[in-house]
Amino acid sequence: MELWCFKCQEGIQVEGTKGLAFHLRQFHAIESSGEMLICGQDGCMQTFSLLNSFLRHIKLQHIGVEKRIEEDEEDSNQQNEQMDHDNHEESSDDEVGPHVVPAEHLYLDNFDHDTLKQLALSLLMKLRSTASVPYSSVQEVMNRTREMFGSTLSALEHEMLRVMQAHGVNTDANDVRDLCYKFSTYQNPFSGIETLKQQSEYMVEKLLLVKPHEIPLGVRFDQAVCRKTGQILQKAVTDTFQYVHILDVLRMVLSPAIQRTIAAETMSPAGYIQGYQDGQQFQQLGFLRDHPLALRFQLYYDDVEVVNPLGSKTGVHKLGLFYYSIQNLPRCLNSSMNSVHLLAVCHSSDLKKFGFTPILRPFIEEMRQLESDDGAVLELRGEEVLIHGTLVSFSADSAAAHELLGFMSPSANKLCRLCDATREQIQHDFLESNFDMRDVEDHDACAEVAEARRQGDPLSGIRTSCSLNNLRSFHCVTNFNLDIMHDLLEGVCPYEVKLLLHTFTRTERLITCDELNQRIKAFHYSSKDRKNKPSAILPDRIRNLVDHKIGQKAAQMWCLVRMLPLLIGDRIPVGNKHFDLLLLLLRCMDIIYAPVTTHAQTAYLKYLILDHHQLFKQLYPQYRMINKHHHMIHYPTCIQMAGPLTTMQCLKYEMKHGFCKRVASVNCNFKNISKSVACKHQILQCAALANGEVRTAFECKAGSLVVVQSLEGGETAAESLGLNLDEEIFIATHVVLYGTDYKTNMYLVTDVNGGEPQFGKICSIIVAQPSVDSVHFLVKLCSNNGFNTHYHGYRVALPQDPMFTMKGLSSLVDHLPLTGLRSYEQASPVYLCPRYSILKTE
């Protein structure tokens, strides 16, 4: 039987799916999971992540169909003879067609103990990188597997020798002895990688694993029980933290494909801001002017509680986690969790005891090497490459940012890192021009005064100097990075939504809390929002206005605040001032969350924020503006200086915390929890980047072969792709491109005319080859009936005389697909609610 191998890009002669699986394992080292598998049979472009699912699909959808066709054809002798004749012609050596790999090439001639060891290591690596599997379980699996292999191969060897002797074969022959030696060798697939040390050394050598280094901080005295006498004695214990060297990580990360991607980075057209390279700070830094291809690092820090926050050990095992990412990568790659790299893990108590300086010292030394004119020479895949880099941004929540950057607590009178605002000023001044911005010279002078005082200087809001200020391109007062996740989704949004719902449910009584929760539960969310749909809002939370909490996580809050106009808009009269406050906030967020903006939009944002803050004080004069309200007035400057704020928010970093928490809860061993977390994370990162890709670019979840003529809009597809109407093409119903799901009946932004986005509905997804560039969307154009400010969405409709167009991913104005939504009004039209303002770059 001939089956297509997507690796060889040709047909191979195998005995069914088992032979194909054997071929993939033997010649391409593909295991049961971890690598994307492409069907390729009869032009099918469906992809799989599990080998069993891949083989099951081929068996049921392709081999099974062929067998049924053959059975139908056998009913006619004439057709059967013709089929035999065709098969004879196809097997002729003189035929010009796809090359068929001979069956004898599939023999296990090259299979040796090293191959078996690699398979065994792949299993161990998968287990060790899984947060829910402790090391004791990995050891148990290894022991049981070794016993299973030993028993099975011993029994097979004994049976083989018995059969040979029964047939008169000389079992003392050299080749038989060699075969028996192989049996005995293969009985232990973990030979040479049995201990954690051996496994780590093998992964460092073969897979470029970057091991964390343990660095001492100081010595403390702890109590220990003497095993001989049973007495309690004092014992000197070294406080340490785990550090992962950046240069070693770069050797693993900077594959040729990633290097080409970084080198291809360009600036946006004049007037547009799409990344840090478009901001004013990029132009002002002399180092980046001299080295425009230098790596731009973004640092992140946060404290994480890895035990039950309500338990007795709260705070004892709290960890300080430092991550970083490389800004040069495009947004489609930088949004992946694999682009977030671990820098250091320490105990939070050690940070309070020793400060940030000793923790950051090795990081600063490596940054200084990368910032030097000589740079750092790294050996990447056998070639020496000169690398430059610098720290340009630091992300954290307000408390962590103030602590690391040397400012007093956010609850201090001088509460802002960028200006000298006081707590009373922020209650009535809502323009950045009303405040004096901090500058480098004044800050350094005040830092010297603050360090002489134990609690810092309350007049300047500075507690101490920041060690990161010693770097060439970074200073704490020019770090134009205010986290929008903590400011908006965990600050302003829950604060204001809670006040609004209190007004609507208890004061104006426009909707009840029960009805609101029923709508939240029954609403048809988009596929992207469905996993983060809001939780029910308890009446007691709305009633209690003492705190700002509403019981939603950050992602849930973003979904709730965007969908709230559709959820309750039919009950709120047009022109309601409280509802207008929500709509003003959404208009601000449309620009704040935009991946592409302009200088004109940032100027407009300044006055939108001013109107929003003034209306808030007008409606709720008894409630105080919080720090995060004040941070919003700096957003236009931050965008102009350092690029869109979405590229710097903490959300993707905090998603990594879940892994660390699971490791701690599963290990149940806190003797050196920082080392456990760091080691396991590095193995996970090594496994994820083993193929040189930060994230999978193309996946096809479902689809089938369809005749072009049967498609709605098939003529447009045939004309655009140069196809015949009677030709078969593969039509996918669900593809994933750079982590974003695309399905039929979703909507795409096809163009922008006069500032208004134009939309189209996906009719078909045509996949010519298993790559992003070969995916084409057959789109039915929609009519945009205008933006409804009350429901904060575009009203769209499908015209009676449909028009079609073809779009590739690169030709889309915005890559995020949209879902048609309806409000609770009678005969509601279809609304499209983009997550941000949509612009088309020239």
PDB file of N, CA, C and O in Angstrom, residues 86 148 210 258 265 307 363 384 394 444 490 512 517 550 553 575 579 585 623 681 741 794 807:
ATOM      1  N   ASP A  86      -4.938  -1.053 -14.792  1.00  0.00           N
ATOM      2  CA  ASP A  86      -4.380   0.234 -14.350  1.00  0.00           C
ATOM      3  C   ASP A  86      -3.325   0.038 -13.289  1.00  0.00           C
ATOM      4  O   ASP A  86      -2.291   0.707 -13.285  1.00  0.00           O
ATOM      5  N   MET A 148       9.695  -3.940  32.410  1.00  0.00           N
ATOM      6  CA  MET A 148       8.868  -4.445  31.308  1.00  0.00           C
ATOM      7  C   MET A 148       9.735  -4.804  30.101  1.00  0.00           C
ATOM      8  O   MET A 148       9.562  -5.875  29.493  1.00  0.00           O
ATOM      9  N   VAL A 210      19.368  24.537  28.912  1.00  0.00           N
ATOM     10  CA  VAL A 210      20.054  25.558  29.713  1.00  0.00           C
ATOM     11  C   VAL A 210      19.697  25.313  31.176  1.00  0.00           C
ATOM     12  O   VAL A 210      18.560  25.533  31.585  1.00  0.00           O
ATOM     13  N   ILE A 258      14.657  32.345  13.532  1.00  0.00           N
ATOM     14  CA  ILE A 258      14.429  33.477  14.440  1.00  0.00           C
ATOM     15  C   ILE A 258      15.377  34.627  14.091  1.00  0.00           C
ATOM     16  O   ILE A 258      14.988  35.808  14.119  1.00  0.00           O
ATOM     17  N   GLU A 265      12.857  42.874  10.791  1.00  0.00           N
ATOM     18  CA  GLU A 265      12.031  43.870  11.477  1.00  0.00           C
ATOM     19  C   GLU A 265      12.233  45.247  10.835  1.00  0.00           C
ATOM     20  O   GLU A 265      13.358  45.681  10.597  1.00  0.00           O
ATOM     21  N   VAL A 307       1.780  28.259  47.655  1.00  0.00           N
ATOM     22  CA  VAL A 307       1.022  27.373  48.538  1.00  0.00           C
ATOM     23  C   VAL A 307      -0.379  27.958  48.711  1.00  0.00           C
ATOM     24  O   VAL A 307      -0.704  29.019  48.177  1.00  0.00           O
ATOM     25  N   PHE A 363      22.527  39.514  35.938  1.00  0.00           N
ATOM     26  CA  PHE A 363      21.778  40.021  34.785  1.00  0.00           C
ATOM     27  C   PHE A 363      22.418  41.302  34.254  1.00  0.00           C
ATOM     28  O   PHE A 363      22.591  41.475  33.035  1.00  0.00           O
ATOM     29  N   GLU A 384      29.831  31.403  14.468  1.00  0.00           N
ATOM     30  CA  GLU A 384      30.004  32.474  15.427  1.00  0.00           C
ATOM     31  C   GLU A 384      29.244  33.711  14.957  1.00  0.00           C
ATOM     32  O   GLU A 384      29.430  34.176  13.829  1.00  0.00           O
ATOM     33  N   PHE A 394      10.747  47.562  31.586  1.00  0.00           N
ATOM     34  CA  PHE A 394      10.509  46.726  32.761  1.00  0.00           C
ATOM     35  C   PHE A 394       9.022  46.721  33.063  1.00  0.00           C
ATOM     36  O   PHE A 394       8.387  47.776  33.159  1.00  0.00           O
ATOM     37  N   ASP A 444      18.251  61.062  40.392  1.00  0.00           N
ATOM     38  CA  ASP A 444      19.481  60.544  40.987  1.00  0.00           C
ATOM     39  C   ASP A 444      19.897  61.362  42.209  1.00  0.00           C
ATOM     40  O   ASP A 444      20.387  60.802  43.204  1.00  0.00           O
ATOM     41  N   GLU A 490      -7.800  45.192  36.373  1.00  0.00           N
ATOM     42  CA  GLU A 490      -7.854  44.890  37.799  1.00  0.00           C
ATOM     43  C   GLU A 490      -7.954  46.155  38.645  1.00  0.00           C
ATOM     44  O   GLU A 490      -7.789  46.091  39.858  1.00  0.00           O
ATOM     45  N   THR A 512     -32.393  43.854  37.152  1.00  0.00           N
ATOM     46  CA  THR A 512     -32.104  43.184  38.427  1.00  0.00           C
ATOM     47  C   THR A 512     -30.802  42.414  38.324  1.00  0.00           C
ATOM     48  O   THR A 512     -30.336  42.081  37.222  1.00  0.00           O
ATOM     49  N   ASN A 517     -27.283  38.301  35.712  1.00  0.00           N
ATOM     50  CA  ASN A 517     -26.527  37.043  35.757  1.00  0.00           C
ATOM     51  C   ASN A 517     -27.067  36.025  34.769  1.00  0.00           C
ATOM     52  O   ASN A 517     -26.307  35.237  34.192  1.00  0.00           O
ATOM     53  N   ILE A 550     -15.079  42.834  42.081  1.00  0.00           N
ATOM     54  CA  ILE A 550     -16.337  42.391  41.495  1.00  0.00           C
ATOM     55  C   ILE A 550     -16.329  40.898  41.215  1.00  0.00           C
ATOM     56  O   ILE A 550     -17.256  40.348  40.630  1.00  0.00           O
ATOM     57  N   LYS A 553     -11.617  37.647  37.141  1.00  0.00           N
ATOM     58  CA  LYS A 553     -10.210  37.709  36.800  1.00  0.00           C
ATOM     59  C   LYS A 553     -10.004  38.741  35.689  1.00  0.00           C
ATOM     60  O   LYS A 553     -10.965  39.247  35.108  1.00  0.00           O
ATOM     61  N   GLY A 575     -28.409  58.080  26.232  1.00  0.00           N
ATOM     62  CA  GLY A 575     -28.091  59.344  26.884  1.00  0.00           C
ATOM     63  C   GLY A 575     -27.939  59.237  28.382  1.00  0.00           C
ATOM     64  O   GLY A 575     -27.639  60.247  29.040  1.00  0.00           O
ATOM     65  N   PHE A 579     -24.241  55.317  31.867  1.00  0.00           N
ATOM     66  CA  PHE A 579     -23.888  54.436  30.760  1.00  0.00           C
ATOM     67  C   PHE A 579     -22.890  55.115  29.826  1.00  0.00           C
ATOM     68  O   PHE A 579     -22.012  54.460  29.253  1.00  0.00           O
ATOM     69  N   LEU A 585     -15.169  54.955  28.651  1.00  0.00           N
ATOM     70  CA  LEU A 585     -14.088  54.053  29.035  1.00  0.00           C
ATOM     71  C   LEU A 585     -13.764  53.086  27.904  1.00  0.00           C
ATOM     72  O   LEU A 585     -12.591  52.814  27.616  1.00  0.00           O
ATOM     73  N   TYR A 623     -16.628  59.546  45.640  1.00  0.00           N
ATOM     74  CA  TYR A 623     -15.632  58.482  45.472  1.00  0.00           C
ATOM     75  C   TYR A 623     -14.342  59.076  44.905  1.00  0.00           C
ATOM     76  O   TYR A 623     -14.371  59.930  44.034  1.00  0.00           O
ATOM     77  N   HIS A 681      11.058  24.227  34.782  1.00  0.00           N
ATOM     78  CA  HIS A 681      10.723  25.191  33.745  1.00  0.00           C
ATOM     79  C   HIS A 681      11.705  25.106  32.585  1.00  0.00           C
ATOM     80  O   HIS A 681      11.308  25.188  31.410  1.00  0.00           O
ATOM     81  N   ASP A 741      -7.476  31.026  16.057  1.00  0.00           N
ATOM     82  CA  ASP A 741      -8.428  30.115  15.415  1.00  0.00           C
ATOM     83  C   ASP A 741      -9.235  30.843  14.349  1.00  0.00           C
ATOM     84  O   ASP A 741      -9.746  31.951  14.580  1.00  0.00           O
ATOM     85  N   TYR A 794     -20.289  47.525  15.464  1.00  0.00           N
ATOM     86  CA  TYR A 794     -20.644  47.824  14.076  1.00  0.00           C
ATOM     87  C   TYR A 794     -21.820  46.937  13.662  1.00  0.00           C
ATOM     88  O   TYR A 794     -21.795  45.715  13.851  1.00  0.00           O
ATOM     89  N   LYS A 807      -8.871  36.417   0.444  1.00  0.00           N
ATOM     90  CA  LYS A 807      -7.935  37.077   1.345  1.00  0.00           C
ATOM     91  C   LYS A 807      -6.976  36.062   1.936  1.00  0.00           C
ATOM     92  O   LYS A 807      -7.389  34.975   2.379  1.00  0.00           O
TER      93      LYS A 807
END
